[in-house]
PDB file of C-alpha atoms and ligand atoms in Angstrom:
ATOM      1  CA  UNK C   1       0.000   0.000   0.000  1.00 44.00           C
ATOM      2  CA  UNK C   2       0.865   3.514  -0.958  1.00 48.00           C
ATOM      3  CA  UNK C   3       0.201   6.860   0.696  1.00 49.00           C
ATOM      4  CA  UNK C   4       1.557   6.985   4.085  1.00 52.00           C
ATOM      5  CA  UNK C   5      -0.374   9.719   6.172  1.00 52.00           C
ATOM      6  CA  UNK C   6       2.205  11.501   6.774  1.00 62.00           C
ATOM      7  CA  UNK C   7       3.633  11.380   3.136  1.00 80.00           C
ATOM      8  CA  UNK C   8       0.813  13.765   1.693  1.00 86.00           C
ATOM      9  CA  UNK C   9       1.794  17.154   3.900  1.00 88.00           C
ATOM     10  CA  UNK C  10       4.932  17.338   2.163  1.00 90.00           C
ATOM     11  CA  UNK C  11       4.215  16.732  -1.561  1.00 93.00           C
ATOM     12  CA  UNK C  12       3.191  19.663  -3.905  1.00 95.00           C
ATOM     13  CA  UNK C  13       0.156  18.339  -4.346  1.00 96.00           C
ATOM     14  CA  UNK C  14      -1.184  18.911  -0.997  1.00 96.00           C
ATOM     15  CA  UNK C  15       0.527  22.485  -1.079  1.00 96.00           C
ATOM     16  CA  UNK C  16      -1.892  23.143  -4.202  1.00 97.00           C
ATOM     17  CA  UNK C  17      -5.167  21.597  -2.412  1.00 97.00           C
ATOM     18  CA  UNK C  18      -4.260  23.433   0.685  1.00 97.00           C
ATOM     19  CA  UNK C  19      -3.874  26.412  -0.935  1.00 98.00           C
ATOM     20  CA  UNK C  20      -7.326  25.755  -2.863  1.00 98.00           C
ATOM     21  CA  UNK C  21      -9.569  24.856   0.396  1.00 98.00           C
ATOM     22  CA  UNK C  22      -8.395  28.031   2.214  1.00 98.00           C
ATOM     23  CA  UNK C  23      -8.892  30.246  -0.653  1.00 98.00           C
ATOM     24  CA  UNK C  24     -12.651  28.717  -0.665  1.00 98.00           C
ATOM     25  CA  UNK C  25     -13.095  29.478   2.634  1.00 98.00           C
ATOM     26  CA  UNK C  26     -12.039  33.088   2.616  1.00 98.00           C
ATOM     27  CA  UNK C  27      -8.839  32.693   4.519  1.00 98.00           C
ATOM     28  CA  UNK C  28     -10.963  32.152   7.724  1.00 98.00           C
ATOM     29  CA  UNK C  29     -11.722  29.569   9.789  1.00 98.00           C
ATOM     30  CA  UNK C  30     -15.411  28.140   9.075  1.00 98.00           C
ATOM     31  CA  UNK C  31     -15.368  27.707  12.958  1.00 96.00           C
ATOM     32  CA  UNK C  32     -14.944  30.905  14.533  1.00 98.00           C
ATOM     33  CA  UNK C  33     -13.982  32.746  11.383  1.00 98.00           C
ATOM     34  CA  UNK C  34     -10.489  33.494  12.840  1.00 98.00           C
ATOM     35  CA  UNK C  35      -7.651  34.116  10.366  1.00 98.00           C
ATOM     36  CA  UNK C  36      -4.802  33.564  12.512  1.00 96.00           C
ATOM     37  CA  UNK C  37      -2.895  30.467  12.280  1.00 97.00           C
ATOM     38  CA  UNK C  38      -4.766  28.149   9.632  1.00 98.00           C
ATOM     39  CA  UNK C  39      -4.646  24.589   8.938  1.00 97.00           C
ATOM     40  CA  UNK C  40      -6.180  22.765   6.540  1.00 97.00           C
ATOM     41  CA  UNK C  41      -8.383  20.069   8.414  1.00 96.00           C
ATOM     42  CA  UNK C  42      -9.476  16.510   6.492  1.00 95.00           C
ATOM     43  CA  UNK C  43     -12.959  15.747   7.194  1.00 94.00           C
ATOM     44  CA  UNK C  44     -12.419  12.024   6.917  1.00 92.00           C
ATOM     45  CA  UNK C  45      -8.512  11.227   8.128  1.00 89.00           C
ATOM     46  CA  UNK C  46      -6.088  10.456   5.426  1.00 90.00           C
ATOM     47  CA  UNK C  47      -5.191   7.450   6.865  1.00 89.00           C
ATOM     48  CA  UNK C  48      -9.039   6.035   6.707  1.00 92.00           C
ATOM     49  CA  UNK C  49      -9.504   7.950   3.049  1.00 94.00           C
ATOM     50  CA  UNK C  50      -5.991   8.276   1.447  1.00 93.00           C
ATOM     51  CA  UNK C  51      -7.931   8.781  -2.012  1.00 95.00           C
ATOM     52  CA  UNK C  52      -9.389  12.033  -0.808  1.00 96.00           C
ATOM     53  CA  UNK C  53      -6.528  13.773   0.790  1.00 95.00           C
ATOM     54  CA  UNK C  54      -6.960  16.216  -2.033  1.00 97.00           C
ATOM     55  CA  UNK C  55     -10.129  16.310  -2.293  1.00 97.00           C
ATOM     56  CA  UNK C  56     -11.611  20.037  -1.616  1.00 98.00           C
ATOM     57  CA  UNK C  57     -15.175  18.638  -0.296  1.00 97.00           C
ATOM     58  CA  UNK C  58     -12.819  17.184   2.181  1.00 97.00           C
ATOM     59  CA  UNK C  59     -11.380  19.999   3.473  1.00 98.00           C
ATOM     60  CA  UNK C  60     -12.008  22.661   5.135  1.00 97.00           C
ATOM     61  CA  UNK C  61     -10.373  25.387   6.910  1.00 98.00           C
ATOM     62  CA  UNK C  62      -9.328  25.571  10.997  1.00 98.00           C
ATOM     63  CA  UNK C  63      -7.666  27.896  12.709  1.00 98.00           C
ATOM     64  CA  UNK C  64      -4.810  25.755  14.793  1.00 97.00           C
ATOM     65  CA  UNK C  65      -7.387  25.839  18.109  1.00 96.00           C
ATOM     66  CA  UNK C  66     -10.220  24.426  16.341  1.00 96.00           C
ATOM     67  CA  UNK C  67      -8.315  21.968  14.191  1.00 96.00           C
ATOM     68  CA  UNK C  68      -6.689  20.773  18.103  1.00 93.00           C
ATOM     69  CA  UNK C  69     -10.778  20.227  18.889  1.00 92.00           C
ATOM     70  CA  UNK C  70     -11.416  18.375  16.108  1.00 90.00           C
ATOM     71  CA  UNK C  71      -8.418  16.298  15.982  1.00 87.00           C
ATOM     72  CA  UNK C  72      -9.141  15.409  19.654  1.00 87.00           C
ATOM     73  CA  UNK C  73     -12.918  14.887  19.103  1.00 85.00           C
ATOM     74  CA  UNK C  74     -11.577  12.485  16.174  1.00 82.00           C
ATOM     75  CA  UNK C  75      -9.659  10.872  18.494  1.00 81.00           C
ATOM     76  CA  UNK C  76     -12.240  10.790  21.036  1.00 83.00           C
ATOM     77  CA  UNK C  77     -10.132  12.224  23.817  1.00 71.00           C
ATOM     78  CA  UNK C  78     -12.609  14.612  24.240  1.00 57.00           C
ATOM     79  CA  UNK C  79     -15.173  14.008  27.290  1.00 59.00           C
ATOM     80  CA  UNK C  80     -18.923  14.059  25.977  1.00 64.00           C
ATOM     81  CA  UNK C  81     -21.518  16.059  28.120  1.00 70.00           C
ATOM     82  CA  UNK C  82     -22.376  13.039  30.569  1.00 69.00           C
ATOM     83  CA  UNK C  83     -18.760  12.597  31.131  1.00 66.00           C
ATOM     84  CA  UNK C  84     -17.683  16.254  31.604  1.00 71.00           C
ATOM     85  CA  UNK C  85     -21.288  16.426  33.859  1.00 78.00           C
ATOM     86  CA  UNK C  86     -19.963  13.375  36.093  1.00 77.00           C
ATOM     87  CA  UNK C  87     -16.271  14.608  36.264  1.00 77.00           C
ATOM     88  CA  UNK C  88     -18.095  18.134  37.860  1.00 80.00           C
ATOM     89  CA  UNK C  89     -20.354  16.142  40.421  1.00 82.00           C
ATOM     90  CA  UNK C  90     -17.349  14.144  41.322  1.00 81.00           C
ATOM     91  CA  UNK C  91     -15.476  17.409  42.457  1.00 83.00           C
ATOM     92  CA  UNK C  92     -18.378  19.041  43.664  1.00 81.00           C
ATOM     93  CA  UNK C  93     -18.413  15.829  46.712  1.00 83.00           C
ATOM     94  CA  UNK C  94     -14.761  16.386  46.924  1.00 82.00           C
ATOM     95  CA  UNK C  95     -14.806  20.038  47.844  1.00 79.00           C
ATOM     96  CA  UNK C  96     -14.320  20.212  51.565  1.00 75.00           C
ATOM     97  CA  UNK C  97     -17.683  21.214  53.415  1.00 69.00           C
ATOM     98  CA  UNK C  98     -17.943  25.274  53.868  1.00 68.00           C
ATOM     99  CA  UNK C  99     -17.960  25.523  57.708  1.00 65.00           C
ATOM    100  CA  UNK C 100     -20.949  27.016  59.376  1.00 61.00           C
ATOM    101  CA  UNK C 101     -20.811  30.389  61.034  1.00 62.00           C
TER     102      UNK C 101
HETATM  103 ZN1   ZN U   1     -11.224  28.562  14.631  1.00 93.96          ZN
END
């Protein structure tokens, strides 16, 4: 097999399609619409889709912050809700009583 995910960032070709999908999308971030710090993000991972690494309907444009989101959210290291909602409770009993006055 081929196309190594790592392989693609440095070949022209991803230059090009990099250069493409941020044109497209104003040279903002279709997050928050920053334009500091851009990456170009793959909607489906090279690695699972190597034939659409250059593929501009699977791009789009992050800023570095909300590419690290996604990337994590791909990876699932981020908590869901329920998670995040235990993890509070969990400190909340922790906390040491407030004494009374
Ligand atoms: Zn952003």
């Amino acid at each position: 097999m081929g196309v190594a995910g790592r392989s693609i960032y440095s070949s022209k070709r991803w230059e090009r399609a990099r250069f493409l999908a941020k044109r497209r999308d104003k040279f903002a971030c279709v997050q928050c619409g920053s334009r500091n710090k851009l990456e170009v993000h793959h909607l489906r991972p090279v690695r699972a889709a190597p034939e659409l690494a250059f593929d501009l309907r699977n791009l789009k444009t992050l800023c570095r912050d909300c590419h690290e989101v996604e990337t994590n959210r791909e990876l699932g290291r981020v908590p869901d809700a329920a998670q995040t909602a235990w993890k509070s409770a969990v400190a909340e009993l922790a906390r040491p009583h407030r004494k009374e006055k």
